[in-house]
PDB file of C-alpha atoms and ligand atoms in Angstrom:
ATOM      1  CA  MET A  61      31.618  -6.216   9.387  1.00 39.00           C
ATOM      2  CA  SER A  62      28.268  -5.236  10.744  1.00 40.00           C
ATOM      3  CA  THR A  63      26.523  -2.240   9.243  1.00 41.00           C
ATOM      4  CA  LYS A  64      24.011  -2.187  12.047  1.00 43.00           C
ATOM      5  CA  LEU A  65      23.432   0.461  14.658  1.00 45.00           C
ATOM      6  CA  SER A  66      26.853   0.194  16.217  1.00 44.00           C
ATOM      7  CA  THR A  67      30.056  -1.580  15.314  1.00 45.00           C
ATOM      8  CA  THR A  68      29.592  -4.255  17.958  1.00 50.00           C
ATOM      9  CA  ARG A  69      26.590  -6.413  17.108  1.00 52.00           C
ATOM     10  CA  GLN A  70      23.747  -5.781  19.491  1.00 63.00           C
ATOM     11  CA  LYS A  71      21.969  -8.765  20.828  1.00 84.00           C
ATOM     12  CA  ALA A  72      18.483  -7.559  19.977  1.00 94.00           C
ATOM     13  CA  ASP A  73      17.133  -7.992  16.491  1.00 96.00           C
ATOM     14  CA  ILE A  74      15.201  -4.868  15.610  1.00 98.00           C
ATOM     15  CA  ILE A  75      12.401  -5.578  13.147  1.00 98.00           C
ATOM     16  CA  ALA A  76       9.930  -3.052  11.727  1.00 98.00           C
ATOM     17  CA  ILE A  77       6.522  -4.410  10.717  1.00 98.00           C
ATOM     18  CA  ALA A  78       5.572  -2.155   7.839  1.00 97.00           C
ATOM     19  CA  ASN A  79       3.146  -1.702   4.980  1.00 95.00           C
ATOM     20  CA  GLN A  80       1.721   1.691   4.060  1.00 93.00           C
ATOM     21  CA  LYS A  81      -1.648   0.106   3.480  1.00 93.00           C
ATOM     22  CA  GLY A  82      -4.040  -0.026   6.435  1.00 95.00           C
ATOM     23  CA  GLY A  83      -5.893  -3.160   7.468  1.00 95.00           C
ATOM     24  CA  VAL A  84      -3.378  -5.675   6.101  1.00 96.00           C
ATOM     25  CA  GLY A  85      -2.533  -7.252   9.458  1.00 97.00           C
ATOM     26  CA  LYS A  86       0.491  -5.241  10.650  1.00 98.00           C
ATOM     27  CA  THR A  87      -0.726  -4.762  14.203  1.00 98.00           C
ATOM     28  CA  THR A  88      -2.153  -8.264  14.429  1.00 98.00           C
ATOM     29  CA  THR A  89       1.140  -9.704  13.213  1.00 98.00           C
ATOM     30  CA  THR A  90       3.227  -7.532  15.546  1.00 98.00           C
ATOM     31  CA  ILE A  91       1.177  -8.483  18.627  1.00 98.00           C
ATOM     32  CA  ASN A  92       0.934 -12.170  17.871  1.00 98.00           C
ATOM     33  CA  LEU A  93       4.433 -12.712  16.529  1.00 98.00           C
ATOM     34  CA  ALA A  94       5.745 -10.912  19.624  1.00 98.00           C
ATOM     35  CA  THR A  95       3.595 -13.147  21.848  1.00 98.00           C
ATOM     36  CA  ALA A  96       4.694 -16.316  20.058  1.00 98.00           C
ATOM     37  CA  LEU A  97       8.370 -15.284  20.348  1.00 98.00           C
ATOM     38  CA  ALA A  98       7.872 -14.643  24.066  1.00 98.00           C
ATOM     39  CA  ALA A  99       6.220 -18.069  24.365  1.00 98.00           C
ATOM     40  CA  ALA A 100       9.388 -19.501  22.800  1.00 97.00           C
ATOM     41  CA  ASN A 101      11.339 -17.997  25.735  1.00 97.00           C
ATOM     42  CA  LYS A 102      12.600 -14.950  23.866  1.00 98.00           C
ATOM     43  CA  LYS A 103      12.556 -11.601  25.601  1.00 98.00           C
ATOM     44  CA  VAL A 104      10.628  -9.239  23.382  1.00 98.00           C
ATOM     45  CA  LEU A 105       9.934  -5.508  23.270  1.00 98.00           C
ATOM     46  CA  LEU A 106       7.062  -4.206  21.158  1.00 98.00           C
ATOM     47  CA  ILE A 107       7.268  -0.530  20.226  1.00 98.00           C
ATOM     48  CA  ASP A 108       3.938   0.916  19.129  1.00 98.00           C
ATOM     49  CA  MET A 109       4.638   3.573  16.469  1.00 98.00           C
ATOM     50  CA  ASP A 110       1.013   4.012  15.385  1.00 97.00           C
ATOM     51  CA  PRO A 111      -0.954   6.947  16.888  1.00 96.00           C
ATOM     52  CA  GLN A 112      -4.024   4.683  16.871  1.00 96.00           C
ATOM     53  CA  GLY A 113      -2.353   2.653  19.630  1.00 96.00           C
ATOM     54  CA  ASN A 114      -4.023  -0.601  18.618  1.00 96.00           C
ATOM     55  CA  ALA A 115      -1.003  -2.712  19.513  1.00 97.00           C
ATOM     56  CA  SER A 116      -0.940  -1.135  22.983  1.00 97.00           C
ATOM     57  CA  THR A 117      -4.653  -1.757  23.510  1.00 95.00           C
ATOM     58  CA  GLY A 118      -4.404  -5.269  22.059  1.00 95.00           C
ATOM     59  CA  LEU A 119      -1.833  -6.120  24.735  1.00 95.00           C
ATOM     60  CA  GLY A 120      -4.040  -4.939  27.562  1.00 92.00           C
ATOM     61  CA  SER A 121      -2.551  -1.438  28.047  1.00 93.00           C
ATOM     62  CA  GLU A 122      -5.221   1.028  29.137  1.00 90.00           C
ATOM     63  CA  ARG A 123      -5.354   4.376  27.365  1.00 88.00           C
ATOM     64  CA  ASP A 124      -5.503   6.346  30.628  1.00 87.00           C
ATOM     65  CA  ASN A 125      -2.416   4.578  31.839  1.00 84.00           C
ATOM     66  CA  ARG A 126       0.100   5.699  29.239  1.00 89.00           C
ATOM     67  CA  ASP A 127       1.963   8.586  30.874  1.00 88.00           C
ATOM     68  CA  ASN A 128       5.203   7.730  29.158  1.00 95.00           C
ATOM     69  CA  SER A 129       4.886   6.771  25.524  1.00 97.00           C
ATOM     70  CA  ILE A 130       6.787   6.653  22.270  1.00 97.00           C
ATOM     71  CA  TYR A 131       5.789  10.301  21.692  1.00 97.00           C
ATOM     72  CA  GLU A 132       7.846  11.580  24.647  1.00 96.00           C
ATOM     73  CA  ILE A 133      10.743   9.403  23.508  1.00 97.00           C
ATOM     74  CA  LEU A 134      10.710  10.827  19.970  1.00 97.00           C
ATOM     75  CA  MET A 135      10.486  14.354  21.398  1.00 95.00           C
ATOM     76  CA  GLY A 136      13.606  13.671  23.452  1.00 95.00           C
ATOM     77  CA  GLU A 137      11.778  14.257  26.737  1.00 96.00           C
ATOM     78  CA  ILE A 138      12.423  10.822  28.238  1.00 97.00           C
ATOM     79  CA  ASP A 139      14.655   7.792  27.684  1.00 97.00           C
ATOM     80  CA  LEU A 140      13.429   4.577  26.116  1.00 98.00           C
ATOM     81  CA  ALA A 141      13.766   2.792  29.458  1.00 97.00           C
ATOM     82  CA  ASP A 142      11.309   5.240  31.070  1.00 97.00           C
ATOM     83  CA  ALA A 143       8.468   4.112  28.800  1.00 97.00           C
ATOM     84  CA  ILE A 144       8.958   0.336  28.846  1.00 97.00           C
ATOM     85  CA  VAL A 145       6.135  -1.424  30.704  1.00 96.00           C
ATOM     86  CA  PRO A 146       5.339  -5.121  31.126  1.00 96.00           C
ATOM     87  CA  SER A 147       2.464  -6.432  29.002  1.00 96.00           C
ATOM     88  CA  ILE A 148      -0.048  -9.096  29.943  1.00 95.00           C
ATOM     89  CA  VAL A 149       2.261 -11.623  28.230  1.00 97.00           C
ATOM     90  CA  PRO A 150       5.198 -12.820  30.338  1.00 97.00           C
ATOM     91  CA  GLY A 151       8.464 -11.931  28.595  1.00 98.00           C
ATOM     92  CA  LEU A 152       6.809  -9.343  26.338  1.00 98.00           C
ATOM     93  CA  PHE A 153       7.292  -5.658  27.145  1.00 98.00           C
ATOM     94  CA  LEU A 154       5.668  -2.646  25.562  1.00 98.00           C
ATOM     95  CA  VAL A 155       6.414   0.951  24.689  1.00 98.00           C
ATOM     96  CA  PRO A 156       2.870   2.266  24.208  1.00 97.00           C
ATOM     97  CA  SER A 157       1.677   5.001  21.888  1.00 97.00           C
ATOM     98  CA  THR A 158      -0.943   7.681  22.371  1.00 95.00           C
ATOM     99  CA  VAL A 159      -2.804  10.013  20.023  1.00 94.00           C
ATOM    100  CA  ASP A 160      -0.142  12.662  20.781  1.00 93.00           C
ATOM    101  CA  LEU A 161       1.991  10.754  18.330  1.00 95.00           C
ATOM    102  CA  ALA A 162      -0.171  12.044  15.486  1.00 93.00           C
ATOM    103  CA  GLY A 163       1.326  15.498  16.105  1.00 93.00           C
ATOM    104  CA  ALA A 164       4.929  14.315  16.194  1.00 93.00           C
ATOM    105  CA  GLU A 165       5.408  14.596  12.464  1.00 88.00           C
ATOM    106  CA  LEU A 166       4.547  18.303  12.397  1.00 90.00           C
ATOM    107  CA  GLU A 167       6.377  19.050  15.603  1.00 93.00           C
ATOM    108  CA  LEU A 168       9.566  17.513  14.263  1.00 92.00           C
ATOM    109  CA  VAL A 169       9.391  18.964  10.773  1.00 88.00           C
ATOM    110  CA  HIS A 170      12.104  21.575  11.327  1.00 89.00           C
ATOM    111  CA  GLU A 171      14.239  19.448  13.614  1.00 90.00           C
ATOM    112  CA  ALA A 172      17.581  18.234  12.326  1.00 88.00           C
ATOM    113  CA  GLY A 173      17.939  14.474  12.511  1.00 93.00           C
ATOM    114  CA  ARG A 174      14.185  13.988  12.710  1.00 95.00           C
ATOM    115  CA  THR A 175      14.411  10.666  10.847  1.00 96.00           C
ATOM    116  CA  PHE A 176      16.845   9.273  13.412  1.00 96.00           C
ATOM    117  CA  ARG A 177      14.930  10.001  16.604  1.00 97.00           C
ATOM    118  CA  LEU A 178      13.995   6.361  17.231  1.00 98.00           C
ATOM    119  CA  ARG A 179      17.370   5.041  16.169  1.00 97.00           C
ATOM    120  CA  LYS A 180      19.043   7.375  18.639  1.00 97.00           C
ATOM    121  CA  ALA A 181      16.631   6.385  21.395  1.00 97.00           C
ATOM    122  CA  LEU A 182      17.512   2.725  20.799  1.00 98.00           C
ATOM    123  CA  GLN A 183      21.192   3.390  21.385  1.00 96.00           C
ATOM    124  CA  THR A 184      20.861   2.521  25.035  1.00 95.00           C
ATOM    125  CA  PRO A 185      22.116  -0.502  26.986  1.00 94.00           C
ATOM    126  CA  ILE A 186      18.616  -1.611  27.958  1.00 95.00           C
ATOM    127  CA  ILE A 187      17.955  -2.928  24.471  1.00 95.00           C
ATOM    128  CA  ASP A 188      20.582  -5.621  25.062  1.00 94.00           C
ATOM    129  CA  ASP A 189      18.120  -7.139  27.537  1.00 95.00           C
ATOM    130  CA  PHE A 190      15.942  -8.122  24.594  1.00 98.00           C
ATOM    131  CA  ASP A 191      16.213 -10.773  21.907  1.00 97.00           C
ATOM    132  CA  TYR A 192      13.698  -9.100  19.611  1.00 98.00           C
ATOM    133  CA  ILE A 193      12.372  -5.580  19.261  1.00 98.00           C
ATOM    134  CA  LEU A 194       9.299  -5.389  17.004  1.00 98.00           C
ATOM    135  CA  ILE A 195       8.072  -2.000  15.806  1.00 98.00           C
ATOM    136  CA  ASP A 196       4.420  -1.704  14.724  1.00 98.00           C
ATOM    137  CA  CYS A 197       4.280   0.983  12.010  1.00 98.00           C
ATOM    138  CA  PRO A 198       1.361   3.234  11.051  1.00 97.00           C
ATOM    139  CA  PRO A 199      -0.418   2.781   7.703  1.00 96.00           C
ATOM    140  CA  SER A 200       1.606   5.390   5.822  1.00 93.00           C
ATOM    141  CA  LEU A 201       5.105   6.134   4.629  1.00 91.00           C
ATOM    142  CA  SER A 202       5.275   9.027   7.062  1.00 93.00           C
ATOM    143  CA  LEU A 203       8.099  10.256   9.274  1.00 95.00           C
ATOM    144  CA  LEU A 204       7.045   7.693  11.874  1.00 97.00           C
ATOM    145  CA  THR A 205       7.522   4.806   9.455  1.00 96.00           C
ATOM    146  CA  LEU A 206      10.811   6.326   8.270  1.00 95.00           C
ATOM    147  CA  ASN A 207      11.989   6.488  11.895  1.00 97.00           C
ATOM    148  CA  ALA A 208      11.160   2.799  12.280  1.00 98.00           C
ATOM    149  CA  LEU A 209      12.924   1.855   9.034  1.00 97.00           C
ATOM    150  CA  ALA A 210      15.973   3.947   9.934  1.00 97.00           C
ATOM    151  CA  ALA A 211      16.214   2.214  13.329  1.00 97.00           C
ATOM    152  CA  ALA A 212      15.554  -1.374  12.237  1.00 98.00           C
ATOM    153  CA  HIS A 213      17.859  -4.146  11.116  1.00 97.00           C
ATOM    154  CA  SER A 214      15.131  -5.640   8.960  1.00 97.00           C
ATOM    155  CA  VAL A 215      11.516  -5.326   7.854  1.00 97.00           C
ATOM    156  CA  ILE A 216       8.636  -7.768   7.903  1.00 98.00           C
ATOM    157  CA  VAL A 217       5.911  -6.870   5.417  1.00 97.00           C
ATOM    158  CA  PRO A 218       2.434  -8.268   6.114  1.00 97.00           C
ATOM    159  CA  LEU A 219       0.611  -8.607   2.828  1.00 96.00           C
ATOM    160  CA  GLN A 220      -3.063  -9.320   2.411  1.00 94.00           C
ATOM    161  CA  CYS A 221      -3.770 -11.612  -0.526  1.00 87.00           C
ATOM    162  CA  GLU A 222      -5.948  -9.241  -2.536  1.00 85.00           C
ATOM    163  CA  PHE A 223      -5.956  -7.734  -5.988  1.00 79.00           C
ATOM    164  CA  PHE A 224      -3.726  -4.666  -5.633  1.00 80.00           C
ATOM    165  CA  ALA A 225      -1.336  -6.244  -3.132  1.00 82.00           C
ATOM    166  CA  LEU A 226       1.625  -6.391  -5.511  1.00 84.00           C
ATOM    167  CA  GLU A 227       1.357  -2.738  -6.527  1.00 84.00           C
ATOM    168  CA  GLY A 228       1.430  -1.609  -2.917  1.00 85.00           C
ATOM    169  CA  LEU A 229       4.347  -3.940  -2.326  1.00 89.00           C
ATOM    170  CA  SER A 230       6.492  -2.427  -5.073  1.00 89.00           C
ATOM    171  CA  LEU A 231       5.975   1.075  -3.617  1.00 89.00           C
ATOM    172  CA  LEU A 232       7.058  -0.191  -0.219  1.00 91.00           C
ATOM    173  CA  LEU A 233      10.096  -1.955  -1.681  1.00 93.00           C
ATOM    174  CA  ARG A 234      11.138   1.284  -3.386  1.00 93.00           C
ATOM    175  CA  THR A 235      10.804   3.143  -0.086  1.00 92.00           C
ATOM    176  CA  ILE A 236      12.950   0.531   1.630  1.00 94.00           C
ATOM    177  CA  GLU A 237      15.607   0.997  -1.094  1.00 94.00           C
ATOM    178  CA  THR A 238      15.505   4.780  -0.540  1.00 93.00           C
ATOM    179  CA  VAL A 239      15.889   4.330   3.210  1.00 93.00           C
ATOM    180  CA  LYS A 240      18.821   1.987   2.620  1.00 96.00           C
ATOM    181  CA  ALA A 241      20.526   4.433   0.298  1.00 95.00           C
ATOM    182  CA  ASN A 242      20.006   7.465   2.511  1.00 93.00           C
ATOM    183  CA  PHE A 243      19.637   6.415   6.126  1.00 92.00           C
ATOM    184  CA  ASN A 244      20.295   2.788   6.902  1.00 97.00           C
ATOM    185  CA  PRO A 245      22.559   0.803   4.543  1.00 97.00           C
ATOM    186  CA  GLY A 246      22.273  -2.385   6.613  1.00 96.00           C
ATOM    187  CA  LEU A 247      18.479  -2.621   6.360  1.00 97.00           C
ATOM    188  CA  THR A 248      17.251  -5.926   4.939  1.00 96.00           C
ATOM    189  CA  ILE A 249      13.879  -7.422   4.133  1.00 95.00           C
ATOM    190  CA  GLU A 250      13.293 -10.127   6.697  1.00 96.00           C
ATOM    191  CA  GLY A 251      10.315 -11.389   4.782  1.00 96.00           C
ATOM    192  CA  VAL A 252       6.826 -10.914   3.460  1.00 96.00           C
ATOM    193  CA  VAL A 253       4.105 -12.672   5.421  1.00 97.00           C
ATOM    194  CA  LEU A 254       0.837 -13.460   3.678  1.00 96.00           C
ATOM    195  CA  THR A 255      -2.069 -12.602   5.957  1.00 96.00           C
ATOM    196  CA  MET A 256      -5.808 -13.263   6.045  1.00 95.00           C
ATOM    197  CA  PHE A 257      -5.323 -16.042   3.545  1.00 95.00           C
ATOM    198  CA  ASP A 258      -8.535 -17.704   2.472  1.00 93.00           C
ATOM    199  CA  GLY A 259      -7.929 -21.101   0.896  1.00 87.00           C
ATOM    200  CA  ARG A 260     -11.449 -21.193  -0.558  1.00 89.00           C
ATOM    201  CA  ASN A 261     -10.840 -18.034  -2.521  1.00 88.00           C
ATOM    202  CA  ASN A 262      -9.000 -18.523  -5.838  1.00 88.00           C
ATOM    203  CA  LEU A 263      -7.718 -14.965  -5.791  1.00 89.00           C
ATOM    204  CA  SER A 264      -5.930 -15.549  -2.467  1.00 90.00           C
ATOM    205  CA  GLY A 265      -4.058 -18.504  -3.962  1.00 91.00           C
ATOM    206  CA  GLN A 266      -3.227 -16.644  -7.136  1.00 91.00           C
ATOM    207  CA  VAL A 267      -1.895 -13.584  -5.309  1.00 90.00           C
ATOM    208  CA  ALA A 268       0.155 -15.865  -3.051  1.00 92.00           C
ATOM    209  CA  ASN A 269       1.694 -17.535  -6.132  1.00 92.00           C
ATOM    210  CA  ASP A 270       2.451 -14.180  -7.752  1.00 91.00           C
ATOM    211  CA  VAL A 271       4.134 -12.860  -4.605  1.00 92.00           C
ATOM    212  CA  ARG A 272       6.234 -16.025  -4.267  1.00 94.00           C
ATOM    213  CA  GLY A 273       7.160 -15.808  -7.960  1.00 92.00           C
ATOM    214  CA  TYR A 274       8.252 -12.199  -7.474  1.00 90.00           C
ATOM    215  CA  LEU A 275      10.074 -12.485  -4.146  1.00 92.00           C
ATOM    216  CA  GLY A 276      10.904 -16.192  -3.826  1.00 93.00           C
ATOM    217  CA  GLN A 277      12.553 -17.114  -0.523  1.00 93.00           C
ATOM    218  CA  LYS A 278      11.761 -13.703   0.944  1.00 94.00           C
ATOM    219  CA  VAL A 279       8.174 -14.864   1.461  1.00 96.00           C
ATOM    220  CA  PHE A 280       7.681 -16.735   4.718  1.00 97.00           C
ATOM    221  CA  LYS A 281       6.523 -20.323   4.207  1.00 97.00           C
ATOM    222  CA  THR A 282       4.018 -19.773   6.999  1.00 98.00           C
ATOM    223  CA  VAL A 283       0.766 -18.259   5.788  1.00 97.00           C
ATOM    224  CA  ILE A 284      -1.638 -16.650   8.281  1.00 97.00           C
ATOM    225  CA  PRO A 285      -5.194 -17.843   7.593  1.00 97.00           C
ATOM    226  CA  ARG A 286      -8.258 -15.682   7.898  1.00 96.00           C
ATOM    227  CA  ASN A 287      -9.638 -16.752  11.275  1.00 97.00           C
ATOM    228  CA  VAL A 288     -12.425 -15.086  13.211  1.00 97.00           C
ATOM    229  CA  ARG A 289     -10.707 -15.809  16.554  1.00 98.00           C
ATOM    230  CA  VAL A 290      -7.822 -13.542  15.450  1.00 98.00           C
ATOM    231  CA  SER A 291     -10.183 -10.626  14.926  1.00 96.00           C
ATOM    232  CA  GLU A 292     -12.107 -11.259  18.165  1.00 97.00           C
ATOM    233  CA  ALA A 293      -9.051 -11.290  20.431  1.00 96.00           C
ATOM    234  CA  PRO A 294      -8.287  -7.508  20.493  1.00 94.00           C
ATOM    235  CA  SER A 295     -11.709  -6.658  21.917  1.00 92.00           C
ATOM    236  CA  HIS A 296     -10.724  -8.817  24.889  1.00 92.00           C
ATOM    237  CA  GLY A 297      -7.430  -6.908  25.221  1.00 92.00           C
ATOM    238  CA  LYS A 298      -5.517 -10.092  24.486  1.00 95.00           C
ATOM    239  CA  PRO A 299      -3.297 -11.557  21.782  1.00 97.00           C
ATOM    240  CA  VAL A 300      -5.070 -14.440  20.043  1.00 98.00           C
ATOM    241  CA  LEU A 301      -2.537 -16.851  21.562  1.00 97.00           C
ATOM    242  CA  LEU A 302      -3.934 -16.013  25.001  1.00 97.00           C
ATOM    243  CA  TYR A 303      -7.518 -15.867  23.797  1.00 97.00           C
ATOM    244  CA  ASP A 304      -7.619 -19.193  21.947  1.00 98.00           C
ATOM    245  CA  TYR A 305      -4.321 -21.012  21.803  1.00 97.00           C
ATOM    246  CA  LYS A 306      -5.586 -23.833  19.627  1.00 98.00           C
ATOM    247  CA  CYS A 307      -7.234 -21.876  16.836  1.00 98.00           C
ATOM    248  CA  SER A 308      -5.691 -21.863  13.377  1.00 98.00           C
ATOM    249  CA  GLY A 309      -4.559 -18.228  13.707  1.00 98.00           C
ATOM    250  CA  SER A 310      -2.644 -18.874  16.945  1.00 98.00           C
ATOM    251  CA  GLN A 311      -1.017 -21.962  15.516  1.00 98.00           C
ATOM    252  CA  ALA A 312       0.050 -20.028  12.404  1.00 98.00           C
ATOM    253  CA  TYR A 313       1.713 -17.291  14.489  1.00 98.00           C
ATOM    254  CA  ILE A 314       3.561 -19.960  16.489  1.00 98.00           C
ATOM    255  CA  ARG A 315       4.878 -21.395  13.212  1.00 98.00           C
ATOM    256  CA  LEU A 316       5.822 -17.919  11.985  1.00 98.00           C
ATOM    257  CA  ALA A 317       7.847 -17.306  15.163  1.00 98.00           C
ATOM    258  CA  LYS A 318       9.629 -20.648  14.701  1.00 98.00           C
ATOM    259  CA  GLU A 319      10.385 -19.800  11.102  1.00 98.00           C
ATOM    260  CA  LEU A 320      11.785 -16.409  12.102  1.00 97.00           C
ATOM    261  CA  ILE A 321      13.957 -17.913  14.850  1.00 96.00           C
ATOM    262  CA  GLY A 322      15.188 -20.546  12.360  1.00 94.00           C
ATOM    263  CA  ARG A 323      16.106 -17.858   9.829  1.00 86.00           C
ATOM    264  CA  GLU A 324      18.074 -15.932  12.410  1.00 77.00           C
ATOM    265  CA  ARG A 325      19.969 -19.097  13.297  1.00 73.00           C
ATOM    266  CA  SER A 326      20.847 -19.858   9.701  1.00 76.00           C
ATOM    267  CA  LYS A 327      21.988 -16.242   9.212  1.00 72.00           C
ATOM    268  CA  ALA A 328      24.241 -16.493  12.254  1.00 71.00           C
ATOM    269  CA  ALA A 329      25.762 -19.809  11.105  1.00 69.00           C
TER     270      ALA A 329
HETATM  271  P1  ADP B 117      -3.114  -2.981  10.176  1.00 82.97           P
HETATM  272  O1  ADP B 117      -2.338  -2.869  11.445  1.00 82.97           O
HETATM  273  O2  ADP B 117      -2.254  -3.324   9.005  1.00 82.97           O
HETATM  274  O3  ADP B 117      -3.957  -1.765   9.903  1.00 82.97           O
HETATM  275  P2  ADP B 117      -4.710  -4.939  11.594  1.00 82.97           P
HETATM  276  O4  ADP B 117      -3.716  -5.902  12.148  1.00 82.97           O
HETATM  277  O5  ADP B 117      -5.268  -3.916  12.516  1.00 82.97           O
HETATM  278  O6  ADP B 117      -4.127  -4.235  10.302  1.00 82.97           O
HETATM  279  O7  ADP B 117      -5.875  -5.825  10.941  1.00 82.97           O
HETATM  280  C1  ADP B 117      -6.987  -5.220  10.306  1.00 82.97           C
HETATM  281  C2  ADP B 117      -8.259  -5.961  10.688  1.00 82.97           C
HETATM  282  O8  ADP B 117      -8.198  -7.298  10.220  1.00 82.97           O
HETATM  283  C3  ADP B 117      -8.459  -6.039  12.190  1.00 82.97           C
HETATM  284  O9  ADP B 117      -9.826  -5.893  12.468  1.00 82.97           O
HETATM  285  C4  ADP B 117      -7.975  -7.432  12.543  1.00 82.97           C
HETATM  286  O10 ADP B 117      -8.611  -7.947  13.692  1.00 82.97           O
HETATM  287  C5  ADP B 117      -8.348  -8.217  11.295  1.00 82.97           C
HETATM  288  N1  ADP B 117      -7.453  -9.348  11.060  1.00 82.97           N
HETATM  289  C6  ADP B 117      -6.095  -9.308  10.990  1.00 82.97           C
HETATM  290  N2  ADP B 117      -5.605 -10.546  10.750  1.00 82.97           N
HETATM  291  C7  ADP B 117      -6.658 -11.381  10.679  1.00 82.97           C
HETATM  292  C8  ADP B 117      -6.812 -12.797  10.454  1.00 82.97           C
HETATM  293  N3  ADP B 117      -5.764 -13.589  10.257  1.00 82.97           N
HETATM  294  N4  ADP B 117      -8.066 -13.301  10.423  1.00 82.97           N
HETATM  295  C9  ADP B 117      -9.144 -12.513  10.615  1.00 82.97           C
HETATM  296  N5  ADP B 117      -9.079 -11.188  10.829  1.00 82.97           N
HETATM  297  C10 ADP B 117      -7.853 -10.613  10.871  1.00 82.97           C
HETATM  298 MG1   MG B 118      -2.096  -1.218  12.717  1.00 82.97          MG
END
């Protein structure tokens, strides 16, 4: 029996990309995993839940062109469908964010059901048009992240291979357990993805080993290397797959998408 959003299994897999730490590769992973899934003929919706709007900008959405955004959806002013726009990637659609979103937390503080705003918004037939819905979370465990975790089927955690990575991870895992217990019993951890991996740096390798020792199969086999092309792409308003398809970062995100699709298949079997 499914414990997901409704009793009949929705087609779309809803995945939150979360880590309360900033700069670990959440947005980069959301944009490029979404692009690689779309390149594999999946229909994908990216929901930008970060007031910084980097995922929106990184997919070519112009700031002045975001009349309908995730903010209006969370405020109950518009439906999800009203804010979905095509991105520069065929098959990948976007719900953009704006700086207004930074005020949402305060504006919703006295509202009943404030944690379930996104979940409620996703209870609409249009989401059955999609195979994957990826939610880019802000760098905090705020109401916005809680909304994403309460709406998602699973979580992908990008983790930078650095010294305090494991400590941050255990805080996030505790938060996920709290969300499961209180808001979303069906929530699972899709996987941890190691980002900005530097093979020449011993610490990177050691952190990767520790994380695999701690979480085993939950860590994606695919590791995202540190690659300057990945960091250059956003300033061109493009995912790295469109900017430089052959670079090591693009190739890693293609493998990550394949691994994710393969996991979904083995779950369904
Ligand atoms: P977050 O969303 O977690 O705050 P970002 O995805 O914005 O993190 O990444 C933080 C910074 O690191 C950005 O400048 C981004 O371009 C850069 N970056 C992310 N992944 C890589 C990578 N694999 N190689 C090089 N730079 C990267
Ligand atoms: Mg980000």
